[in-house]
mmCIF file of C-alpha atoms and ligand atoms in Angstrom:
data_model
loop_
_atom_site.group_PDB
_atom_site.id
_atom_site.type_symbol
_atom_site.label_atom_id
_atom_site.label_comp_id
_atom_site.label_asym_id
_atom_site.label_seq_id
_atom_site.Cartn_x
_atom_site.Cartn_y
_atom_site.Cartn_z
ATOM 1 C CA MET K 1 107.666 72.876 130.024
ATOM 2 C CA GLY K 2 110.607 70.557 129.342
ATOM 3 C CA THR K 3 109.702 67.125 130.650
ATOM 4 C CA MET K 4 106.074 67.873 131.477
ATOM 5 C CA ASN K 5 103.562 65.333 130.225
ATOM 6 C CA TRP K 6 101.395 67.150 127.672
ATOM 7 C CA GLY K 7 98.436 64.845 128.181
ATOM 8 C CA ILE K 8 98.317 65.824 131.844
ATOM 9 C CA PHE K 9 98.886 69.480 130.974
ATOM 10 C CA TRP K 10 95.865 69.605 128.631
ATOM 11 C CA ALA K 11 93.663 67.570 130.991
ATOM 12 C CA PHE K 12 94.499 70.099 133.712
ATOM 13 C CA SER K 13 93.814 73.022 131.357
ATOM 14 C CA LEU K 14 90.421 71.598 130.357
ATOM 15 C CA GLN K 15 89.468 71.080 133.988
ATOM 16 C CA ASN K 16 90.153 74.751 134.562
ATOM 17 C CA ALA K 17 88.499 75.947 131.338
ATOM 18 C CA ILE K 18 86.005 77.938 133.406
ATOM 19 C CA ASP K 19 88.839 80.338 134.295
ATOM 20 C CA ALA K 20 90.408 80.358 130.831
ATOM 21 C CA VAL K 21 90.739 83.865 129.426
ATOM 22 C CA PRO K 22 91.451 84.435 125.708
ATOM 23 C CA GLY K 23 94.912 85.959 125.503
ATOM 24 C CA GLU K 24 96.018 84.137 128.653
ATOM 25 C CA SER K 25 95.144 80.523 127.936
ATOM 26 C CA PRO K 26 96.656 78.025 125.473
ATOM 27 C CA LEU K 27 93.164 76.464 125.171
ATOM 28 C CA PHE K 28 92.333 79.136 122.593
ATOM 29 C CA VAL K 29 95.641 78.825 120.751
ATOM 30 C CA ASP K 30 96.954 75.287 120.299
ATOM 31 C CA TYR K 31 94.957 72.881 122.435
ATOM 32 C CA PRO K 32 94.916 69.693 120.306
ATOM 33 C CA GLY K 33 91.980 67.722 121.781
ATOM 34 C CA LYS K 34 88.728 66.672 120.134
ATOM 35 C CA LYS K 35 86.732 67.801 123.162
ATOM 36 C CA THR K 36 85.674 71.462 123.095
ATOM 37 C CA PRO K 37 87.933 73.856 125.023
ATOM 38 C CA LEU K 38 84.826 75.692 126.289
ATOM 39 C CA ALA K 39 83.679 74.948 129.828
ATOM 40 C CA LYS K 40 80.020 73.860 129.927
ATOM 41 C CA GLU K 41 79.080 77.091 131.753
ATOM 42 C CA TYR K 42 79.836 78.922 128.508
ATOM 43 C CA LEU K 43 78.109 76.481 126.138
ATOM 44 C CA ARG K 44 74.648 77.814 126.881
ATOM 45 C CA VAL K 45 72.519 80.935 127.150
ATOM 46 C CA ILE K 46 73.834 83.192 129.896
ATOM 47 C CA PRO K 47 70.891 85.194 131.283
ATOM 48 C CA ALA K 48 71.221 88.856 132.201
ATOM 49 C CA THR K 49 72.145 89.206 135.857
ATOM 50 C CA GLY K 50 71.457 92.928 136.168
ATOM 51 C CA SER K 51 68.685 95.254 135.083
ATOM 52 C CA GLY K 52 70.684 98.452 134.673
ATOM 53 C CA PRO K 53 71.377 100.163 131.347
ATOM 54 C CA THR K 54 72.585 97.824 128.610
ATOM 55 C CA GLY K 55 76.015 98.274 127.036
ATOM 56 C CA LYS K 56 76.171 100.514 123.979
ATOM 57 C CA ASP K 57 77.293 97.683 121.710
ATOM 58 C CA ASP K 58 75.384 94.834 123.385
ATOM 59 C CA LEU K 59 73.087 94.306 120.393
ATOM 60 C CA LEU K 60 76.051 94.180 118.004
ATOM 61 C CA PHE K 61 77.845 91.601 120.143
ATOM 62 C CA GLN K 62 74.679 89.542 120.661
ATOM 63 C CA ASN K 63 74.383 89.295 116.870
ATOM 64 C CA LEU K 64 78.055 88.503 116.529
ATOM 65 C CA LEU K 65 77.983 85.869 119.279
ATOM 66 C CA ALA K 66 75.022 84.146 117.600
ATOM 67 C CA ALA K 67 77.011 84.106 114.332
ATOM 68 C CA GLU K 68 80.087 82.868 116.160
ATOM 69 C CA TRP K 69 78.172 79.894 117.543
ATOM 70 C CA ALA K 70 77.506 78.845 113.930
ATOM 71 C CA ILE K 71 81.160 79.244 112.992
ATOM 72 C CA TYR K 72 82.703 77.732 116.136
ATOM 73 C CA SER K 73 80.305 74.753 115.803
ATOM 74 C CA PHE K 74 81.327 74.242 112.184
ATOM 75 C CA TYR K 75 84.918 73.742 113.362
ATOM 76 C CA GLN K 76 83.998 71.734 116.451
ATOM 77 C CA ILE K 77 81.878 69.343 114.365
ATOM 78 C CA GLY K 78 84.751 69.126 111.852
ATOM 79 C CA VAL K 79 87.230 68.290 114.618
ATOM 80 C CA GLU K 80 84.894 65.562 115.908
ATOM 81 C CA SER K 81 84.016 64.205 112.442
ATOM 82 C CA PHE K 82 87.475 63.837 110.937
ATOM 83 C CA THR K 83 90.880 62.392 111.665
ATOM 84 C CA PRO K 84 94.256 63.538 110.268
ATOM 85 C CA SER K 85 94.306 60.663 107.779
ATOM 86 C CA ASN K 86 90.979 61.718 106.235
ATOM 87 C CA PHE K 87 92.873 64.677 104.772
ATOM 88 C CA THR K 88 96.280 63.158 104.043
ATOM 89 C CA ARG K 89 94.669 60.245 102.198
ATOM 90 C CA LEU K 90 93.228 62.751 99.736
ATOM 91 C CA GLY K 91 96.612 64.432 99.288
ATOM 92 C CA TRP K 92 96.259 67.355 101.675
ATOM 93 C CA PRO K 93 99.236 68.264 103.893
ATOM 94 C CA LYS K 94 99.835 66.555 107.219
ATOM 95 C CA SER K 95 99.125 69.804 109.064
ATOM 96 C CA THR K 96 95.538 70.121 107.730
ATOM 97 C CA TYR K 97 93.783 68.502 110.688
ATOM 98 C CA ASP K 98 95.963 70.349 113.232
ATOM 99 C CA ARG K 99 95.122 73.677 111.639
ATOM 100 C CA MET K 100 91.432 72.847 111.741
ATOM 101 C CA VAL K 101 91.775 72.132 115.464
ATOM 102 C CA GLN K 102 93.706 75.345 116.096
ATOM 103 C CA ILE K 103 91.124 77.407 114.226
ATOM 104 C CA ARG K 104 88.462 75.719 116.396
ATOM 105 C CA ASP K 105 90.473 76.914 119.427
ATOM 106 C CA ASN K 106 90.537 80.476 118.070
ATOM 107 C CA GLU K 107 86.801 80.412 117.365
ATOM 108 C CA ALA K 108 86.117 79.146 120.898
ATOM 109 C CA GLY K 109 88.178 82.129 122.073
ATOM 110 C CA HIS K 110 85.928 84.382 119.974
ATOM 111 C CA VAL K 111 82.879 82.933 121.734
ATOM 112 C CA ARG K 112 84.407 83.910 125.092
ATOM 113 C CA ILE K 113 85.494 87.336 123.864
ATOM 114 C CA PHE K 114 82.011 88.149 122.563
ATOM 115 C CA GLN K 115 80.339 86.845 125.719
ATOM 116 C CA GLU K 116 82.557 89.201 127.731
ATOM 117 C CA GLN K 117 81.788 92.152 125.455
ATOM 118 C CA ILE K 118 78.068 91.873 126.255
ATOM 119 C CA SER K 119 77.200 93.612 129.512
ATOM 120 C CA ASN K 120 75.635 91.685 132.389
ATOM 121 C CA ASN K 121 72.403 93.584 131.791
ATOM 122 C CA SER K 122 71.810 91.784 128.483
ATOM 123 C CA ILE K 123 71.307 88.112 127.703
ATOM 124 C CA LYS K 124 74.197 86.292 126.017
ATOM 125 C CA PRO K 125 72.707 84.040 123.312
ATOM 126 C CA GLY K 126 73.509 80.337 123.409
ATOM 127 C CA PRO K 127 74.231 77.802 120.667
ATOM 128 C CA CYS K 128 71.561 76.137 118.487
ATOM 129 C CA LYS K 129 71.928 72.864 116.576
ATOM 130 C CA TYR K 130 73.590 73.190 113.193
ATOM 131 C CA GLU K 131 73.647 71.223 109.962
ATOM 132 C CA TYR K 132 76.245 72.230 107.386
ATOM 133 C CA GLY K 133 75.543 69.703 104.666
ATOM 134 C CA PHE K 134 79.155 68.540 104.199
ATOM 135 C CA GLY K 135 77.978 64.997 104.731
ATOM 136 C CA GLY K 136 81.200 63.717 106.315
ATOM 137 C CA ASN K 137 83.115 64.638 103.158
ATOM 138 C CA PRO K 138 86.494 66.257 103.978
ATOM 139 C CA LYS K 139 86.660 68.188 100.707
ATOM 140 C CA SER K 140 83.162 69.642 101.153
ATOM 141 C CA TRP K 141 84.157 70.713 104.658
ATOM 142 C CA LEU K 142 87.265 72.488 103.315
ATOM 143 C CA VAL K 143 85.213 74.268 100.624
ATOM 144 C CA LEU K 144 82.737 75.508 103.204
ATOM 145 C CA GLN K 145 85.603 76.580 105.487
ATOM 146 C CA THR K 146 86.929 78.864 102.758
ATOM 147 C CA TYR K 147 83.466 80.309 102.176
ATOM 148 C CA LEU K 148 82.724 80.876 105.878
ATOM 149 C CA GLU K 149 85.984 82.705 106.500
ATOM 150 C CA VAL K 150 85.451 85.182 103.673
ATOM 151 C CA ALA K 151 81.823 85.623 104.725
ATOM 152 C CA SER K 152 83.084 86.438 108.259
ATOM 153 C CA MET K 153 85.309 89.182 106.908
ATOM 154 C CA ALA K 154 82.340 90.612 105.028
ATOM 155 C CA PHE K 155 80.145 90.805 108.136
ATOM 156 C CA LEU K 156 82.914 91.986 110.467
ATOM 157 C CA THR K 157 83.755 94.939 108.226
ATOM 158 C CA GLY K 158 80.038 95.744 108.014
ATOM 159 C CA LEU K 159 79.516 95.457 111.760
ATOM 160 C CA SER K 160 82.220 98.038 112.406
ATOM 161 C CA ASN K 161 79.777 100.575 110.901
ATOM 162 C CA GLN K 162 77.328 99.739 113.683
ATOM 163 C CA ALA K 163 79.806 99.939 116.560
ATOM 164 C CA ASP K 164 79.305 102.768 118.979
ATOM 165 C CA LEU K 165 82.453 102.406 121.071
ATOM 166 C CA ASN K 166 85.906 102.854 119.597
ATOM 167 C CA VAL K 167 87.143 99.831 121.477
ATOM 168 C CA SER K 168 84.449 97.712 119.778
ATOM 169 C CA LYS K 169 85.624 98.888 116.357
ATOM 170 C CA SER K 170 89.188 97.909 117.213
ATOM 171 C CA ALA K 171 88.057 94.513 118.539
ATOM 172 C CA LEU K 172 86.128 93.832 115.303
ATOM 173 C CA MET K 173 89.174 94.728 113.255
ATOM 174 C CA ALA K 174 91.451 92.521 115.371
ATOM 175 C CA ILE K 175 89.062 89.561 115.036
ATOM 176 C CA GLY K 176 88.774 90.174 111.276
ATOM 177 C CA GLN K 177 92.557 89.943 111.004
ATOM 178 C CA VAL K 178 92.427 86.490 112.560
ATOM 179 C CA GLU K 179 89.661 85.285 110.235
ATOM 180 C CA SER K 180 91.807 86.531 107.379
ATOM 181 C CA ARG K 181 94.734 84.429 108.552
ATOM 182 C CA HIS K 182 92.450 81.400 108.673
ATOM 183 C CA ASN K 183 91.528 82.180 105.088
ATOM 184 C CA ALA K 184 95.171 82.713 104.059
ATOM 185 C CA TRP K 185 96.024 79.313 105.532
ATOM 186 C CA SER K 186 93.388 77.584 103.410
ATOM 187 C CA LEU K 187 94.399 79.442 100.250
ATOM 188 C CA ILE K 188 98.073 78.503 100.663
ATOM 189 C CA ASP K 189 98.005 75.038 102.195
ATOM 190 C CA VAL K 190 94.654 73.611 101.163
ATOM 191 C CA TRP K 191 94.097 75.131 97.715
ATOM 192 C CA ASN K 192 97.733 75.720 96.819
ATOM 193 C CA THR K 193 96.965 79.189 95.502
ATOM 194 C CA SER K 194 97.907 82.802 96.196
ATOM 195 C CA PRO K 195 96.958 83.947 99.714
ATOM 196 C CA PHE K 196 96.364 87.520 98.531
ATOM 197 C CA SER K 197 92.958 88.894 97.661
ATOM 198 C CA GLY K 198 94.054 92.128 95.991
ATOM 199 C CA PRO K 199 94.312 95.525 97.694
ATOM 200 C CA SER K 200 91.128 95.184 99.765
ATOM 201 C CA ASP K 201 88.759 92.513 100.946
ATOM 202 C CA THR K 202 85.141 93.075 99.999
ATOM 203 C CA ILE K 203 83.085 95.336 102.179
ATOM 204 C CA TYR K 204 79.319 95.130 102.334
ATOM 205 C CA PRO K 205 77.383 97.808 104.192
ATOM 206 C CA TYR K 206 74.492 95.804 105.629
ATOM 207 C CA ALA K 207 76.094 93.318 107.988
ATOM 208 C CA ASN K 208 72.850 91.836 109.321
ATOM 209 C CA GLN K 209 71.946 90.711 105.790
ATOM 210 C CA ILE K 210 75.160 88.679 105.667
ATOM 211 C CA LEU K 211 74.571 87.345 109.188
ATOM 212 C CA ASP K 212 71.101 86.243 108.120
ATOM 213 C CA LEU K 213 72.708 83.823 105.619
ATOM 214 C CA THR K 214 74.111 81.818 108.535
ATOM 215 C CA ASN K 215 70.519 80.990 109.530
ATOM 216 C CA ASN K 216 70.748 78.420 106.693
ATOM 217 C CA PHE K 217 72.913 76.278 108.967
ATOM 218 C CA ILE K 218 70.540 76.323 111.940
ATOM 219 C CA VAL K 219 68.297 73.290 112.424
ATOM 220 C CA SER K 220 64.704 74.628 112.628
ATOM 221 C CA ASP K 221 63.465 75.377 116.129
ATOM 222 C CA SER K 222 66.721 74.214 117.703
ATOM 223 C CA CYS K 223 67.786 77.513 119.287
ATOM 224 C CA PRO K 224 67.359 78.121 123.026
ATOM 225 C CA SER K 225 63.972 79.776 123.464
ATOM 226 C CA GLU K 226 65.577 82.644 125.423
ATOM 227 C CA ASN K 227 67.784 83.630 122.469
ATOM 228 C CA PRO K 228 66.890 86.982 120.921
ATOM 229 C CA VAL K 229 65.813 87.099 117.255
ATOM 230 C CA TYR K 230 68.897 86.589 115.100
ATOM 231 C CA PRO K 231 70.056 88.727 113.554
ATOM 232 C CA SER K 232 68.350 91.653 115.185
ATOM 233 C CA PRO K 233 66.851 93.446 113.368
ATOM 234 C CA ARG K 234 66.156 90.751 110.792
ATOM 235 C CA GLN K 235 64.791 91.536 107.309
ATOM 236 C CA ASN K 236 64.516 87.873 106.265
ATOM 237 C CA LEU K 237 65.126 88.834 102.625
ATOM 238 C CA PRO K 238 64.685 86.323 99.804
ATOM 239 C CA GLN K 239 68.031 84.561 99.400
ATOM 240 C CA ILE K 240 69.667 84.316 96.002
ATOM 241 C CA GLU K 241 71.686 81.575 94.341
ATOM 242 C CA PHE K 242 72.885 81.477 90.740
ATOM 243 C CA TYR K 243 72.392 78.997 87.906
ATOM 244 C CA SER K 244 75.727 77.352 87.213
ATOM 245 C CA ASN K 245 74.864 76.537 83.593
ATOM 246 C CA GLY K 246 76.019 79.025 80.954
ATOM 247 C CA THR K 247 78.203 81.133 83.268
ATOM 248 C CA THR K 248 81.708 81.150 84.690
ATOM 249 C CA ALA K 249 80.467 83.405 87.536
ATOM 250 C CA ARG K 250 83.620 85.444 86.923
ATOM 251 C CA PRO K 251 83.817 89.164 86.101
ATOM 252 C CA GLY K 252 82.404 89.840 82.634
ATOM 253 C CA SER K 253 80.214 86.731 82.643
ATOM 254 C CA ASP K 254 76.403 86.694 82.771
ATOM 255 C CA LEU K 255 74.521 85.609 85.875
ATOM 256 C CA GLN K 256 70.994 84.290 86.222
ATOM 257 C CA PHE K 257 69.542 84.342 89.686
ATOM 258 C CA ALA K 258 67.570 81.600 91.380
ATOM 259 C CA TYR K 259 65.748 81.946 94.696
ATOM 260 C CA LYS K 260 66.677 79.555 97.421
ATOM 261 C CA ASP K 261 63.268 79.313 99.034
ATOM 262 C CA PRO K 262 60.245 79.242 96.687
ATOM 263 C CA LYS K 263 58.146 80.600 99.566
ATOM 264 C CA ASN K 264 60.361 83.645 100.007
ATOM 265 C CA VAL K 265 60.770 85.428 96.664
ATOM 266 C CA PRO K 266 60.677 89.149 95.878
ATOM 267 C CA THR K 267 57.554 90.755 94.411
ATOM 268 C CA PHE K 268 58.684 92.861 91.493
ATOM 269 C CA ASN K 269 56.568 95.849 90.526
ATOM 270 C CA ASP K 270 56.238 96.379 86.738
ATOM 271 C CA ASP K 271 56.508 100.170 87.108
ATOM 272 C CA LYS K 272 59.732 100.117 89.052
ATOM 273 C CA GLU K 273 63.385 99.952 88.061
ATOM 274 C CA TYR K 274 65.621 97.411 89.745
ATOM 275 C CA TRP K 275 69.355 97.137 90.070
ATOM 276 C CA ALA K 276 71.833 94.384 90.706
ATOM 277 C CA VAL K 277 74.393 96.013 92.968
ATOM 278 C CA PHE K 278 77.797 94.348 92.912
ATOM 279 C CA TYR K 279 80.456 94.772 95.614
ATOM 280 C CA HIS K 280 84.104 93.823 95.252
ATOM 281 C CA GLY K 281 86.935 95.215 97.380
ATOM 282 C CA VAL K 282 85.830 98.768 98.178
ATOM 283 C CA GLN K 283 84.180 99.085 94.721
ATOM 284 C CA LYS K 284 80.451 99.098 94.118
ATOM 285 C CA GLU K 285 78.831 98.857 90.660
ATOM 286 C CA SER K 286 75.135 98.954 89.836
ATOM 287 C CA VAL K 287 73.777 97.168 86.773
ATOM 288 C CA ARG K 288 70.154 97.510 85.576
ATOM 289 C CA TYR K 289 68.224 94.376 86.426
ATOM 290 C CA ASN K 290 65.126 93.386 84.496
ATOM 291 C CA PRO K 291 63.285 90.746 86.566
ATOM 292 C CA LYS K 292 61.672 89.337 83.395
ATOM 293 C CA GLU K 293 65.046 88.668 81.749
ATOM 294 C CA ASN K 294 66.736 87.771 85.031
ATOM 295 C CA ARG K 295 70.199 88.109 83.496
ATOM 296 C CA VAL K 296 72.957 90.517 84.502
ATOM 297 C CA ARG K 297 76.592 90.811 83.546
ATOM 298 C CA ILE K 298 79.141 90.817 86.357
ATOM 299 C CA PRO K 299 81.164 94.066 86.151
ATOM 300 C CA PRO K 300 84.832 93.839 85.065
ATOM 301 C CA PHE K 301 86.323 93.527 88.548
ATOM 302 C CA ASP K 302 89.788 92.032 88.953
ATOM 303 C CA LEU K 303 89.935 88.300 88.347
ATOM 304 C CA ASP K 304 90.866 85.588 90.830
ATOM 305 C CA SER K 305 90.611 87.697 93.942
ATOM 306 C CA GLY K 306 88.460 87.441 97.040
ATOM 307 C CA ILE K 307 84.720 87.464 96.652
ATOM 308 C CA ILE K 308 81.993 89.311 94.790
ATOM 309 C CA ILE K 309 78.790 90.140 96.661
ATOM 310 C CA VAL K 310 75.602 91.069 94.827
ATOM 311 C CA ASN K 311 72.123 92.077 95.913
ATOM 312 C CA ILE K 312 68.988 93.176 94.062
ATOM 313 C CA ALA K 313 67.819 96.647 95.015
ATOM 314 C CA GLU K 314 64.993 98.988 94.091
ATOM 315 C CA GLU K 315 67.359 101.960 94.032
ATOM 316 C CA LYS K 316 70.624 102.360 92.167
ATOM 317 C CA GLY K 317 73.540 101.680 94.509
ATOM 318 C CA ALA K 318 71.268 100.224 97.237
ATOM 319 C CA PRO K 319 71.702 103.377 99.351
ATOM 320 C CA THR K 320 69.722 102.046 102.321
ATOM 321 C CA GLU K 321 69.243 98.667 103.908
ATOM 322 C CA ASP K 322 65.538 98.836 103.044
ATOM 323 C CA SER K 323 66.243 99.424 99.350
ATOM 324 C CA VAL K 324 67.583 95.856 99.085
ATOM 325 C CA VAL K 325 64.829 93.471 97.927
ATOM 326 C CA ALA K 326 66.817 90.221 97.691
ATOM 327 C CA GLY K 327 70.185 88.770 98.614
ATOM 328 C CA PRO K 328 72.998 89.250 99.265
ATOM 329 C CA LEU K 329 74.673 86.486 97.281
ATOM 330 C CA ILE K 330 78.353 85.799 97.983
ATOM 331 C CA ILE K 331 80.303 84.462 95.010
ATOM 332 C CA LEU K 332 83.659 82.943 95.882
ATOM 333 C CA GLU K 333 86.184 84.036 93.241
ATOM 334 C CA GLN K 334 89.300 82.775 94.968
ATOM 335 C CA PRO K 335 90.297 80.018 94.619
ATOM 336 C CA GLY K 336 88.772 80.056 91.130
ATOM 337 C CA ILE K 337 88.289 76.285 91.108
ATOM 338 C CA LEU K 338 85.621 76.667 93.802
ATOM 339 C CA THR K 339 83.606 79.501 92.252
ATOM 340 C CA LYS K 340 80.733 77.261 91.278
ATOM 341 C CA ASP K 341 80.934 74.914 94.289
ATOM 342 C CA ILE K 342 78.954 77.220 96.565
ATOM 343 C CA SER K 343 75.689 79.169 96.188
ATOM 344 C CA SER K 344 74.904 77.795 92.742
ATOM 345 C CA VAL K 345 72.205 75.473 91.461
HETATM 346 C C1 NAG A 1 88.230 59.055 108.318
HETATM 347 O O1 NAG A 1 89.210 58.274 108.941
HETATM 348 C C2 NAG A 1 88.693 57.259 109.793
HETATM 349 C C3 NAG A 1 89.851 56.508 110.418
HETATM 350 O O2 NAG A 1 90.833 57.401 110.856
HETATM 351 C C4 NAG A 1 87.815 56.316 108.992
HETATM 352 O O3 NAG A 1 87.206 55.387 109.869
HETATM 353 C C5 NAG A 1 86.741 57.099 108.253
HETATM 354 O O4 NAG A 1 86.013 56.258 107.390
HETATM 355 C C6 NAG A 1 87.383 58.209 107.413
HETATM 356 N N1 NAG A 1 86.338 59.029 106.796
HETATM 357 C C7 NAG A 1 86.424 59.445 105.543
HETATM 358 C C8 NAG A 1 85.285 60.288 105.043
HETATM 359 O O5 NAG A 1 87.351 59.179 104.813
HETATM 360 C C1 NAG A 2 79.379 90.174 135.198
HETATM 361 O O1 NAG A 2 79.075 88.902 135.730
HETATM 362 C C2 NAG A 2 80.224 88.074 135.901
HETATM 363 C C3 NAG A 2 79.733 86.703 136.301
HETATM 364 O O2 NAG A 2 78.804 86.779 137.348
HETATM 365 C C4 NAG A 2 81.150 88.715 136.922
HETATM 366 O O3 NAG A 2 82.309 87.941 137.068
HETATM 367 C C5 NAG A 2 81.541 90.111 136.420
HETATM 368 O O4 NAG A 2 82.333 90.781 137.378
HETATM 369 C C6 NAG A 2 80.308 90.939 136.116
HETATM 370 N N1 NAG A 2 80.735 92.162 135.461
HETATM 371 C C7 NAG A 2 80.317 93.359 135.867
HETATM 372 C C8 NAG A 2 80.846 94.525 135.082
HETATM 373 O O5 NAG A 2 79.535 93.511 136.787
HETATM 374 C C1 NAG A 3 86.425 107.675 119.449
HETATM 375 O O1 NAG A 3 87.464 108.151 118.654
HETATM 376 C C2 NAG A 3 87.228 109.441 118.110
HETATM 377 C C3 NAG A 3 88.352 109.771 117.163
HETATM 378 O O2 NAG A 3 89.599 109.627 117.798
HETATM 379 C C4 NAG A 3 87.101 110.447 119.252
HETATM 380 O O3 NAG A 3 86.783 111.719 118.711
HETATM 381 C C5 NAG A 3 85.954 110.005 120.144
HETATM 382 O O4 NAG A 3 85.880 110.856 121.264
HETATM 383 C C6 NAG A 3 86.177 108.596 120.629
HETATM 384 N N1 NAG A 3 84.980 108.157 121.342
HETATM 385 C C7 NAG A 3 85.005 107.621 122.533
HETATM 386 C C8 NAG A 3 83.672 107.238 123.103
HETATM 387 O O5 NAG A 3 86.033 107.446 123.167
HETATM 388 C C1 NAG A 4 70.041 77.338 82.954
HETATM 389 O O1 NAG A 4 69.088 76.515 83.557
HETATM 390 C C2 NAG A 4 67.865 77.167 83.872
HETATM 391 C C3 NAG A 4 67.002 76.223 84.683
HETATM 392 O O2 NAG A 4 66.986 74.966 84.111
HETATM 393 C C4 NAG A 4 67.211 77.642 82.571
HETATM 394 O O3 NAG A 4 66.010 78.323 82.880
HETATM 395 C C5 NAG A 4 68.154 78.588 81.841
HETATM 396 O O4 NAG A 4 67.625 78.942 80.597
HETATM 397 C C6 NAG A 4 69.532 77.938 81.652
HETATM 398 N N1 NAG A 4 70.447 78.988 81.209
HETATM 399 C C7 NAG A 4 71.287 78.815 80.183
HETATM 400 C C8 NAG A 4 72.170 79.986 79.873
HETATM 401 O O5 NAG A 4 71.372 77.784 79.549
#
């Protein structure tokens, strides 16, 4: 572009955002503005325009698009809330704000990709209002960023089990790779730690249960009324946190569970056996769980890598989605300094 004025270039690009295609537009790569790169036509529910057969993976991509709105909005709100100096003043590298903006661009590209993956015979869900609880604090935003990126990997790997079309499976894998790079960036540049999470990221079989956790960020009754139930199907399981006293929340340490919503707690049957099922990498370990003691030891997984996911199930190994009675809980193990910053009370 040589002598071209970049301000004019980006203003022109934004004006033409309606035609912007991910993979062909810099708006989804390195557009630096505070204003969203998404044209307003895409920032809403897009009704079905046909009544023919729906696409085989429409439901999957409707769920994923609804999740993406929560993730894209997290970045967009971050971009609008902060300035570069908010991060450098606290000692983070000069590039921190730019990376946040670029990830926002990528996530806006994901919105467009998922909208396109849904056939015209199905509704494309629109954004709700979100509240992330970082309270304008740059560090809290960075902590949540790390958590959201690893949570995305966990639901993307799970969603690939639901995909009908091979091309959908490949798309999920390609998107997961990008989320992983976002995570590697934060591990290296933000937390100054190893970018590697061991031989495998953590897989969790029931993706909709992970997606359901993102409902925590949605302001009540703020979704467009046309939006389908999210996620669909939704179990609305009791959500788990852990008590941060008396535990490191690392492998080998004891955990005590707390329930996030006192109105949504599991009913334990005295005659039944329960299990805490732990997932790390491709490993799965079941530990007997006595609801009266409410104390389980985290299996001896490798330290300082990725995440540990745990649910409470009424069958060893949680062999079906319906056997899960509470959770899942995602425990961030890497970086270790953040393990108790999220999901604990
Ligand atoms: C962020 O930086 C702006 C100025 O660039 C300042 O007005 C604001 O108070 C800062 N916010 C925080 C949380 O430091
Ligand atoms: C779906 O609708 C969009 C917008 O109206 C249109 O550009 C596209 O060609 C349609 N796709 C199919 C497969 O009909
Ligand atoms: C998906 O890939 C598998 C394995 O290569 C192949 O057997 C199957 O026919 C493919 N399905 C479709 C719908 O292309
Ligand atoms: C942690 O705090 C909870 C709630 O106050 C309490 O019930 C529990 O006994 C404490 N656990 C330990 C190990 O101190």
